[in-house]
Tab-separated table of C-alpha atoms in Angstrom:
chain	number	residue	atom	x	y	z
Q	1	MET	CA	-19.000	-11.879	39.251
Q	2	GLN	CA	-15.457	-10.602	37.480
Q	3	GLN	CA	-14.535	-10.647	34.077
Q	4	SER	CA	-11.548	-13.346	32.299
Q	5	PRO	CA	-8.839	-11.368	31.170
Q	6	GLU	CA	-10.276	-11.893	27.791
Q	7	GLU	CA	-12.675	-10.209	28.331
Q	8	ALA	CA	-11.446	-7.582	30.617
Q	9	ARG	CA	-8.970	-7.082	27.583
Q	10	ARG	CA	-11.955	-6.444	25.130
Q	11	ASP	CA	-13.188	-4.281	27.030
Q	12	ALA	CA	-10.628	-1.894	27.058
Q	13	ALA	CA	-9.986	-2.270	23.253
Q	14	GLU	CA	-13.785	-1.179	23.159
Q	15	ASP	CA	-12.633	2.039	25.336
Q	16	ALA	CA	-9.908	2.483	23.268
Q	17	GLN	CA	-11.888	3.279	19.676
Q	18	TRP	CA	-12.264	6.181	17.730
Q	19	SER	CA	-15.346	8.520	18.484
Q	20	ARG	CA	-17.282	9.388	15.248
Q	21	PRO	CA	-15.897	13.184	15.204
Q	22	GLU	CA	-12.758	11.227	16.219
Q	23	CYS	CA	-12.718	8.740	14.119
Q	24	GLN	CA	-13.763	11.153	11.482
Q	25	ALA	CA	-10.853	13.321	11.161
Q	26	TRP	CA	-8.141	10.347	11.189
Q	27	THR	CA	-10.011	8.819	8.225
Q	28	GLY	CA	-9.369	12.334	6.179
Q	29	THR	CA	-5.578	12.947	7.629
Q	30	LEU	CA	-4.808	8.963	6.364
Q	31	LEU	CA	-6.326	9.826	3.674
Q	32	LEU	CA	-4.218	12.711	3.317
Q	33	GLY	CA	-1.261	10.249	4.767
Q	34	THR	CA	-1.698	7.669	2.195
Q	35	CYS	CA	-2.143	10.022	-0.531
Q	36	LEU	CA	1.130	11.597	0.160
Q	37	LEU	CA	2.983	9.023	0.399
Q	38	TYR	CA	1.948	7.450	-3.241
Q	39	CYS	CA	3.084	11.274	-3.893
Q	40	ALA	CA	6.299	10.435	-3.065
Q	41	ARG	CA	6.123	6.367	-4.509
Q	42	VAL	CA	5.010	7.128	-7.590
Q	43	SER	CA	7.110	10.387	-8.686
Q	44	MET	CA	10.022	7.592	-9.825
Q	45	PRO	CA	8.252	6.177	-12.196
Q	46	ILE	CA	6.751	9.417	-13.172
Q	47	CYS	CA	10.308	11.136	-13.943
Q	48	THR	CA	11.849	8.023	-14.919
Q	49	VAL	CA	12.187	8.086	-19.225
Q	50	SER	CA	13.618	11.838	-18.318
Q	51	MET	CA	15.126	10.693	-15.463
Q	52	SER	CA	16.240	8.156	-18.552
Q	53	GLN	CA	17.742	10.024	-21.127
Q	54	ASP	CA	19.714	12.661	-18.925
Q	55	PHE	CA	21.791	9.654	-17.588
Q	56	GLY	CA	21.922	6.993	-20.236
Q	57	TRP	CA	19.666	4.266	-18.550
Q	58	ASN	CA	18.352	1.290	-20.823
Q	59	LYS	CA	15.203	-0.458	-19.787
Q	60	LYS	CA	17.292	-3.097	-17.464
Q	61	GLU	CA	19.270	-0.298	-15.394
Q	62	ALA	CA	15.532	1.948	-15.735
Q	63	GLY	CA	14.035	-1.604	-13.675
Q	64	ILE	CA	17.072	-1.521	-11.515
Q	65	VAL	CA	15.973	2.074	-10.339
Q	66	LEU	CA	12.456	1.548	-10.057
Q	67	SER	CA	12.324	-2.296	-7.791
Q	68	SER	CA	14.837	-1.708	-5.742
Q	69	PHE	CA	12.115	0.238	-3.899
Q	70	PHE	CA	11.073	-2.823	-3.081
Q	71	TRP	CA	14.140	-3.799	-1.697
Q	72	GLY	CA	13.918	-2.034	1.258
Q	73	TYR	CA	10.170	-1.886	0.953
Q	74	CYS	CA	10.138	-5.865	2.214
Q	75	LEU	CA	12.708	-5.350	4.989
Q	76	THR	CA	10.458	-2.536	7.478
Q	77	GLN	CA	7.578	-4.292	6.992
Q	78	ILE	CA	6.739	-6.667	10.406
Q	79	VAL	CA	8.786	-4.485	12.529
Q	80	GLY	CA	5.964	-1.840	10.888
Q	81	GLY	CA	3.466	-4.178	12.244
Q	82	HIS	CA	5.046	-4.682	15.264
Q	83	LEU	CA	5.560	-1.246	16.047
Q	84	GLY	CA	2.543	-0.074	15.564
Q	85	ASP	CA	1.170	-3.191	17.902
Q	86	ARG	CA	2.621	-1.930	20.481
Q	87	ILE	CA	2.787	1.638	20.708
Q	88	GLY	CA	0.533	3.030	18.177
Q	89	GLY	CA	0.510	3.350	14.196
Q	90	GLU	CA	-0.052	7.043	14.458
Q	91	LYS	CA	2.977	6.934	15.786
Q	92	VAL	CA	4.910	5.165	13.486
Q	93	ILE	CA	3.749	6.900	10.167
Q	94	LEU	CA	4.532	10.360	11.882
Q	95	LEU	CA	8.122	9.082	12.252
Q	96	SER	CA	8.238	7.454	8.447
Q	97	ALA	CA	6.799	10.582	6.856
Q	98	SER	CA	8.859	13.205	7.825
Q	99	ALA	CA	12.217	11.043	7.308
Q	100	TRP	CA	10.288	9.251	3.402
Q	101	GLY	CA	9.734	13.635	3.112
Q	102	PHE	CA	12.482	14.652	3.606
Q	103	ILE	CA	14.641	12.528	1.259
Q	104	THR	CA	11.886	12.359	-2.050
Q	105	ALA	CA	12.948	16.290	-1.235
Q	106	ALA	CA	16.673	15.552	-1.515
Q	107	THR	CA	17.090	13.305	-4.123
Q	108	PRO	CA	17.605	14.838	-7.469
Q	109	LEU	CA	20.173	16.734	-4.805
Q	110	LEU	CA	21.730	13.275	-4.029
Q	111	ALA	CA	20.717	13.084	-8.254
Q	112	HIS	CA	23.669	15.192	-8.641
Q	113	LEU	CA	26.557	14.646	-6.101
Q	114	GLY	CA	28.520	12.772	-8.674
Q	115	SER	CA	28.425	10.609	-11.848
Q	116	ALA	CA	27.434	7.304	-10.734
Q	117	GLN	CA	23.798	8.282	-10.179
Q	118	LEU	CA	22.640	5.454	-10.694
Q	119	VAL	CA	23.521	4.515	-8.246
Q	120	PHE	CA	22.857	7.050	-5.343
Q	121	MET	CA	18.751	6.750	-7.092
Q	122	THR	CA	19.205	2.953	-6.508
Q	123	PHE	CA	20.229	3.834	-2.921
Q	124	SER	CA	17.448	6.828	-2.063
Q	125	ARG	CA	14.438	4.142	-3.729
Q	126	ILE	CA	16.302	2.238	-1.252
Q	127	LEU	CA	15.855	3.881	1.598
Q	128	THR	CA	12.714	5.720	0.571
Q	129	GLY	CA	10.901	2.255	0.725
Q	130	LEU	CA	12.787	1.341	4.125
Q	131	LEU	CA	10.891	4.701	5.189
Q	132	GLN	CA	7.887	3.473	3.748
Q	133	GLY	CA	7.798	-0.072	4.537
Q	134	VAL	CA	5.900	0.614	7.425
Q	135	TYR	CA	3.162	2.571	6.528
Q	136	PHE	CA	0.606	-0.067	5.550
Q	137	PRO	CA	1.104	-3.080	8.660
Q	138	ALA	CA	1.083	0.374	11.207
Q	139	LEU	CA	-2.075	2.135	9.475
Q	140	THR	CA	-3.728	-1.877	9.838
Q	141	SER	CA	-2.739	-2.189	13.505
Q	142	LEU	CA	-3.985	1.354	13.545
Q	143	LEU	CA	-7.435	1.257	11.904
Q	144	SER	CA	-7.857	-2.692	14.448
Q	145	GLN	CA	-7.419	-1.202	17.033
Q	146	LYS	CA	-9.522	1.823	16.771
Q	147	VAL	CA	-12.108	1.303	14.477
Q	148	ARG	CA	-15.412	-1.011	14.977
Q	149	GLU	CA	-16.081	-3.733	13.096
Q	150	SER	CA	-19.076	-3.198	11.176
Q	151	GLU	CA	-17.286	0.716	9.926
Q	152	ARG	CA	-13.321	-1.033	8.445
Q	153	ALA	CA	-14.165	-2.171	5.707
Q	154	PHE	CA	-15.071	1.860	4.706
Q	155	THR	CA	-12.259	2.962	6.439
Q	156	TYR	CA	-10.359	1.153	5.205
Q	157	SER	CA	-10.744	1.426	2.157
Q	158	THR	CA	-11.822	5.848	1.679
Q	159	VAL	CA	-7.799	5.123	3.673
Q	160	GLY	CA	-6.417	3.568	0.729
Q	161	ALA	CA	-8.261	4.948	-1.443
Q	162	GLY	CA	-5.249	7.717	-0.828
Q	163	SER	CA	-2.878	5.700	-3.170
Q	164	GLN	CA	-4.985	6.121	-5.657
Q	165	PHE	CA	-5.164	10.421	-4.769
Q	166	GLY	CA	-1.696	9.947	-4.649
Q	167	THR	CA	-1.104	8.299	-8.269
Q	168	LEU	CA	-4.006	10.474	-9.412
Q	169	VAL	CA	-2.030	14.393	-8.357
Q	170	THR	CA	1.583	13.211	-9.067
Q	171	GLY	CA	-0.091	12.086	-12.803
Q	172	ALA	CA	-1.235	15.123	-13.090
Q	173	VAL	CA	0.546	18.407	-11.418
Q	174	GLY	CA	3.742	15.922	-11.608
Q	175	SER	CA	3.461	15.653	-15.725
Q	176	LEU	CA	2.650	19.576	-15.932
Q	177	LEU	CA	5.507	19.885	-13.582
Q	178	LEU	CA	7.948	17.550	-15.905
Q	179	ASP	CA	7.350	19.464	-19.101
Q	180	TRP	CA	7.640	23.125	-17.380
Q	181	TYR	CA	10.418	23.114	-14.530
Q	182	GLY	CA	12.085	18.911	-15.214
Q	183	TRP	CA	12.461	16.229	-13.204
Q	184	GLN	CA	14.116	17.290	-10.401
Q	185	SER	CA	10.379	20.320	-9.446
Q	186	VAL	CA	8.112	16.255	-9.324
Q	187	PHE	CA	10.491	14.981	-5.806
Q	188	TYR	CA	10.907	18.482	-4.291
Q	189	LEU	CA	6.831	18.634	-4.768
Q	190	SER	CA	5.926	15.641	-2.822
Q	191	GLY	CA	8.792	15.518	-0.657
Q	192	GLY	CA	8.228	18.933	0.814
Q	193	LEU	CA	3.980	18.176	0.891
Q	194	THR	CA	4.651	15.388	2.744
Q	195	LEU	CA	7.232	17.782	5.758
Q	196	LEU	CA	4.174	19.916	5.418
Q	197	TRP	CA	1.578	17.083	6.706
Q	198	VAL	CA	4.334	16.393	9.226
Q	199	TYR	CA	4.174	18.982	10.535
Q	200	TYR	CA	-0.286	19.611	11.156
Q	201	VAL	CA	-0.180	15.870	12.373
Q	202	TYR	CA	2.029	16.367	14.642
Q	203	ARG	CA	0.568	20.030	15.908
Q	204	TYR	CA	-3.290	18.946	15.654
Q	205	LEU	CA	-3.426	15.140	16.452
Q	206	LEU	CA	-0.725	13.226	17.786
Q	207	SER	CA	0.633	15.586	21.788
Q	208	GLU	CA	4.362	16.078	21.637
Q	209	GLN	CA	4.342	13.847	25.370
Q	210	ASP	CA	3.393	11.048	23.981
Q	211	LEU	CA	5.709	11.281	20.358
Q	212	ILE	CA	8.426	11.972	23.430
Q	213	LEU	CA	6.960	8.637	25.764
Q	214	ALA	CA	7.191	6.797	22.143
Q	215	LEU	CA	10.579	7.689	21.187
Q	216	SER	CA	11.618	6.702	24.248
Q	217	VAL	CA	10.266	2.591	24.345
Q	218	LEU	CA	12.061	2.600	20.622
Q	219	ALA	CA	14.906	3.917	22.060
Q	220	GLN	CA	15.235	1.195	25.102
Q	221	GLY	CA	12.982	-1.498	23.583
Q	222	LEU	CA	9.867	-3.270	23.629
Q	223	PRO	CA	8.524	-4.820	26.169
Q	224	VAL	CA	6.179	-8.089	26.264
Q	225	ALA	CA	3.658	-8.236	26.938
Q	226	ARG	CA	3.045	-12.419	27.182
Q	227	HIS	CA	-1.000	-11.667	26.752
Q	228	SER	CA	0.379	-9.979	23.809
Q	229	ARG	CA	3.476	-12.636	22.109
Q	230	VAL	CA	2.094	-13.550	18.616
Q	231	PRO	CA	0.776	-16.886	18.666
Q	232	TRP	CA	2.939	-17.150	15.059
Q	233	ARG	CA	2.968	-21.451	15.209
Q	234	GLN	CA	-0.313	-21.165	16.350
Q	235	LEU	CA	-1.729	-18.283	12.896
Q	236	PHE	CA	0.653	-21.004	10.320
Q	237	ARG	CA	-1.378	-23.448	10.855
Q	238	LYS	CA	-3.944	-22.517	9.044
Q	239	PRO	CA	-5.174	-22.132	6.023
Q	240	SER	CA	-6.906	-19.775	5.895
Q	241	ILE	CA	-3.774	-17.198	7.504
Q	242	TRP	CA	-1.826	-18.766	3.949
Q	243	ALA	CA	-4.825	-17.764	1.656
Q	244	ALA	CA	-4.526	-14.419	2.213
Q	245	ILE	CA	-0.917	-13.833	2.429
Q	246	PHE	CA	-1.145	-16.125	-0.648
Q	247	SER	CA	-3.237	-13.672	-2.144
Q	248	GLN	CA	-2.561	-9.754	-1.141
Q	249	LEU	CA	1.344	-11.310	-2.180
Q	250	SER	CA	-0.132	-11.562	-5.760
Q	251	ALA	CA	-2.419	-8.525	-5.366
Q	252	ALA	CA	1.108	-6.264	-4.278
Q	253	CYS	CA	2.605	-8.092	-7.529
Q	254	SER	CA	0.074	-6.837	-9.173
Q	255	PHE	CA	-0.795	-3.756	-8.252
Q	256	PHE	CA	3.331	-2.275	-8.051
Q	257	ILE	CA	4.343	-4.211	-11.833
Q	258	LEU	CA	1.248	-2.161	-13.239
Q	259	LEU	CA	1.935	1.420	-10.453
Q	260	SER	CA	5.897	0.654	-12.299
Q	261	TRP	CA	5.837	0.035	-15.466
Q	262	LEU	CA	2.566	1.894	-16.869
Q	263	PRO	CA	4.118	5.781	-17.726
Q	264	THR	CA	6.886	4.008	-19.646
Q	265	PHE	CA	4.052	1.215	-22.125
Q	266	PHE	CA	2.094	5.016	-22.554
Q	267	LYS	CA	4.672	7.225	-22.846
Q	268	GLU	CA	7.124	4.711	-25.717
Q	269	THR	CA	2.713	3.413	-27.220
Q	270	TYR	CA	1.484	6.425	-27.765
Q	271	PRO	CA	4.547	8.821	-28.098
Q	272	SER	CA	2.321	11.705	-28.895
Q	273	SER	CA	0.032	11.105	-26.407
Q	274	LYS	CA	-0.867	13.436	-23.676
Q	275	GLY	CA	0.711	12.120	-20.404
Q	276	TRP	CA	-1.798	13.676	-17.880
Q	277	VAL	CA	-4.690	12.228	-19.736
Q	278	PHE	CA	-3.172	8.412	-18.973
Q	279	ASN	CA	-1.303	9.315	-15.693
Q	280	VAL	CA	-4.693	11.173	-14.449
Q	281	VAL	CA	-7.152	9.150	-16.148
Q	282	PRO	CA	-7.000	5.871	-14.361
Q	283	TRP	CA	-6.569	7.213	-10.963
Q	284	LEU	CA	-9.236	8.956	-11.706
Q	285	VAL	CA	-11.177	6.414	-11.611
Q	286	ALA	CA	-9.390	4.361	-8.638
Q	287	ILE	CA	-10.512	6.181	-6.319
Q	288	PRO	CA	-15.241	6.240	-6.260
Q	289	ALA	CA	-14.038	2.386	-7.183
Q	290	SER	CA	-12.015	2.476	-3.209
Q	291	VAL	CA	-14.083	3.794	-1.797
Q	292	LEU	CA	-17.526	2.705	-3.650
Q	293	SER	CA	-15.914	-1.204	-2.917
Q	294	GLY	CA	-15.467	-0.187	1.344
Q	295	PHE	CA	-19.117	0.779	1.149
Q	296	LEU	CA	-20.625	-2.189	-0.678
Q	297	SER	CA	-18.993	-4.455	1.148
Q	298	ASP	CA	-19.922	-3.205	5.322
Q	299	HIS	CA	-23.414	-3.020	3.169
Q	300	LEU	CA	-23.823	-6.368	1.548
Q	301	ILE	CA	-22.597	-7.373	5.368
Q	302	SER	CA	-24.678	-5.134	7.394
Q	303	GLN	CA	-27.656	-6.832	4.090
Q	304	GLY	CA	-27.282	-10.234	6.203
Q	305	TYR	CA	-23.954	-11.584	3.577
Q	306	ARG	CA	-21.397	-14.541	4.610
Q	307	THR	CA	-17.288	-11.408	4.964
Q	308	ILE	CA	-16.186	-14.528	3.825
Q	309	THR	CA	-18.948	-14.349	0.728
Q	310	VAL	CA	-18.466	-10.827	1.142
Q	311	ARG	CA	-14.702	-10.654	0.946
Q	312	LYS	CA	-13.865	-13.588	-1.893
Q	313	PHE	CA	-16.618	-11.449	-4.349
Q	314	MET	CA	-14.451	-9.000	-3.763
Q	315	GLN	CA	-11.214	-10.444	-4.663
Q	316	VAL	CA	-12.411	-11.680	-7.521
Q	317	MET	CA	-13.778	-8.013	-8.870
Q	318	GLY	CA	-9.455	-7.365	-8.160
Q	319	LEU	CA	-8.061	-10.065	-8.881
Q	320	GLY	CA	-9.959	-11.528	-11.365
Q	321	LEU	CA	-11.501	-8.814	-13.761
Q	322	SER	CA	-8.917	-6.687	-13.015
Q	323	SER	CA	-6.621	-8.749	-14.472
Q	324	VAL	CA	-8.646	-9.317	-18.289
Q	325	PHE	CA	-8.570	-6.041	-18.587
Q	326	ALA	CA	-4.640	-6.103	-17.636
Q	327	LEU	CA	-4.757	-8.595	-20.882
Q	328	CYS	CA	-6.014	-6.397	-23.653
Q	329	LEU	CA	-4.436	-3.950	-22.624
Q	330	GLY	CA	-1.300	-5.611	-24.751
Q	331	HIS	CA	-3.553	-6.070	-27.408
Q	332	THR	CA	-4.879	-3.302	-29.000
Q	333	SER	CA	-3.232	-0.968	-30.384
Q	334	SER	CA	-6.001	2.366	-29.659
Q	335	PHE	CA	-4.632	4.912	-27.185
Q	336	CYS	CA	-8.467	5.164	-26.142
Q	337	LYS	CA	-9.278	1.810	-24.696
Q	338	SER	CA	-5.558	1.999	-23.984
Q	339	VAL	CA	-6.236	3.943	-21.525
Q	340	PHE	CA	-9.777	2.486	-20.725
Q	341	PHE	CA	-8.476	-0.773	-20.363
Q	342	ALA	CA	-6.233	0.444	-17.406
Q	343	SER	CA	-8.763	2.728	-15.069
Q	344	ALA	CA	-10.738	-0.258	-15.152
Q	345	SER	CA	-7.273	-2.920	-13.565
Q	346	ILE	CA	-6.252	-0.324	-12.096
Q	347	GLY	CA	-9.864	1.377	-10.585
Q	348	LEU	CA	-10.576	-2.796	-9.768
Q	349	GLN	CA	-7.705	-3.551	-8.385
Q	350	THR	CA	-8.692	-1.228	-5.862
Q	351	PHE	CA	-11.729	-3.744	-4.493
Q	352	ASN	CA	-9.118	-5.947	-3.076
Q	353	HIS	CA	-8.443	-3.413	-0.342
Q	354	SER	CA	-12.191	-4.743	0.334
Q	355	GLY	CA	-11.255	-8.278	0.315
Q	356	VAL	CA	-8.194	-9.510	1.197
Q	357	SER	CA	-6.673	-6.498	3.349
Q	358	VAL	CA	-10.255	-6.032	5.541
Q	359	ASN	CA	-9.415	-10.734	5.917
Q	360	ILE	CA	-6.977	-10.090	6.866
Q	361	GLN	CA	-8.310	-8.239	10.710
Q	362	ASP	CA	-10.594	-10.650	10.028
Q	363	LEU	CA	-8.585	-13.811	11.108
Q	364	ALA	CA	-6.193	-11.948	13.507
Q	365	PRO	CA	-7.690	-8.176	14.683
Q	366	SER	CA	-5.030	-9.207	17.837
Q	367	CYS	CA	-2.336	-8.790	15.615
Q	368	ALA	CA	-3.325	-7.337	12.075
Q	369	GLY	CA	-0.481	-5.051	12.183
Q	370	VAL	CA	2.267	-7.385	12.420
Q	371	LEU	CA	0.076	-9.451	10.053
Q	372	PHE	CA	-0.416	-7.848	6.919
Q	373	GLY	CA	3.951	-6.374	7.587
Q	374	VAL	CA	4.645	-10.787	6.961
Q	375	ALA	CA	1.804	-10.615	3.739
Q	376	ASN	CA	2.336	-7.155	2.701
Q	377	THR	CA	7.145	-8.753	3.035
Q	378	ALA	CA	5.803	-11.313	1.050
Q	379	GLY	CA	3.618	-8.701	-1.982
Q	380	ALA	CA	6.675	-6.689	-1.414
Q	381	LEU	CA	9.480	-9.188	-2.370
Q	382	ALA	CA	7.366	-10.692	-5.115
Q	383	GLY	CA	7.588	-6.272	-6.786
Q	384	VAL	CA	10.489	-7.213	-6.707
Q	385	VAL	CA	10.951	-10.348	-8.557
Q	386	GLY	CA	8.239	-8.717	-10.427
Q	387	VAL	CA	9.032	-5.333	-12.099
Q	388	GLY	CA	12.509	-6.537	-12.606
Q	389	LEU	CA	10.789	-10.197	-14.407
Q	390	GLY	CA	8.939	-7.075	-16.459
Q	391	GLY	CA	11.747	-5.314	-17.944
Q	392	TYR	CA	13.120	-7.632	-18.138
Q	393	LEU	CA	10.208	-9.263	-20.204
Q	394	ILE	CA	10.588	-5.862	-22.095
Q	395	GLU	CA	13.816	-5.564	-23.557
Q	396	THR	CA	13.716	-9.276	-24.377
Q	397	THR	CA	10.565	-10.009	-25.800
Q	398	GLY	CA	10.277	-5.868	-27.420
Q	399	SER	CA	6.721	-6.599	-26.277
Q	400	TRP	CA	4.445	-4.840	-23.818
Q	401	THR	CA	2.491	-7.390	-24.080
Q	402	SER	CA	4.194	-10.582	-22.366
Q	403	MET	CA	4.201	-7.761	-19.322
Q	404	PHE	CA	1.043	-7.755	-19.025
Q	405	ASN	CA	0.629	-11.882	-18.715
Q	406	LEU	CA	2.653	-11.849	-16.226
Q	407	VAL	CA	0.163	-9.124	-14.210
Q	408	ALA	CA	-2.088	-11.776	-15.381
Q	409	ALA	CA	-0.958	-14.979	-14.081
Q	410	VAL	CA	0.218	-13.908	-10.890
Q	411	SER	CA	-3.813	-12.277	-10.224
Q	412	SER	CA	-5.314	-15.918	-11.188
Q	413	LEU	CA	-2.830	-16.953	-8.160
Q	414	GLY	CA	-3.922	-15.137	-5.535
Q	415	LEU	CA	-7.392	-15.429	-6.382
Q	416	CYS	CA	-7.411	-19.225	-7.242
Q	417	THR	CA	-5.945	-20.215	-3.530
Q	418	PHE	CA	-8.272	-17.343	-1.668
Q	419	LEU	CA	-11.554	-19.066	-3.681
Q	420	MET	CA	-10.312	-22.190	-2.645
Q	421	PHE	CA	-8.921	-21.779	1.631
Q	422	GLY	CA	-9.744	-17.936	2.291
Q	423	LYS	CA	-12.216	-17.745	5.651
Q	424	ALA	CA	-13.500	-15.004	7.977
Q	425	GLN	CA	-13.350	-17.275	11.376
Q	426	ARG	CA	-10.545	-15.062	14.020
Q	427	VAL	CA	-7.973	-18.126	14.236
Q	428	ASP	CA	-5.504	-15.926	17.362
Q	429	LEU	CA	-7.445	-16.494	19.535
Q	430	SER	CA	-6.773	-19.242	21.954
Q	431	PRO	CA	-7.119	-20.327	26.388
Q	432	ALA	CA	-3.487	-20.825	26.491
Q	433	ARG	CA	-1.501	-17.978	24.263
Q	434	GLU	CA	2.095	-18.444	23.920
Q	435	ASP	CA	4.732	-17.088	21.983
Q	436	LEU	CA	6.343	-20.112	19.853
């Protein structure tokens, strides 16, 4: 009996999946890549206080520099997912990493090109955002195509733990470099390590022929086969798609606000405290929390719990309980309690990796990269507003409580939407696939 086109594509997709040794090698490599992505991303938040002192920035100007990353980040999300779905996410990741690694290493040089440091730093952060914006959509596309469905939550959460590990490394090593050699050394280290990672991936995991082929496809334009076109109208008629997008928006916005402002909060609220403590402990907690969330999610599903029930439970932890601890940060004057609350909030936010982030792959695995790009674009746009609004609230109210209230409000809206409308059934299948 002849196979239908849909069955043939499904069998081809299964054949293209990684073997277990390949999956382990790529999981470790992508974990390190995500770590370096965040090393480069959080270099600026770690160095903001020192750079503000050197260049005379106030809170609003520092907020402009911090939020400018997201101006670029939101513009390439959909492009990154589309490219990942078409030429392979690993190639998109490699090409973008080589560029953002170079720009990060060159940031101190850009800061001294002239007297307009605010302009140059804002420009470099926008450019870094543009290049890093393709990473997670391309990663989502890659894992949805190469990893078995029963292992996706664990693999995604393990790779996602690199975001906390990278923040941890930059917080620990960066704080020491900041004290010993100045803020410039933080950018040199994170950019240089990224370039070494790019060389490793190019040398040992990707063939030169595949990379050249990908570059030639990019240069000539992307041909889109009829069966691979994204059924946009069909997708956006589904409340579950909008619930996933809004929940991802809330999770990203809340995380970006805390990521950008927590170092300054601790530095100013507890000036005599050691930077390595508050820049390390929350992310040290977040690493095992991320891996645990993935293991727990896959385990619960294997025990017979409905997929959507597990995804919603993860969001209750990732958006609900985490926002409670964020609120507590604004109502304590104890350094130890503040570190505990920050650690709990950041650690619980990693449960989003096994909730809405994987839910997008549940809903539309055939176009998970570009759909995640749409969701993360919304999150990045909210991050621009959220980080900037956070700086404005802190400056105008003179209190950090308003910023933590903002995090809790955004998280609560996303959680309520997902609990009401979230589902896990596929919505990308149609008898007639049309590019609408």
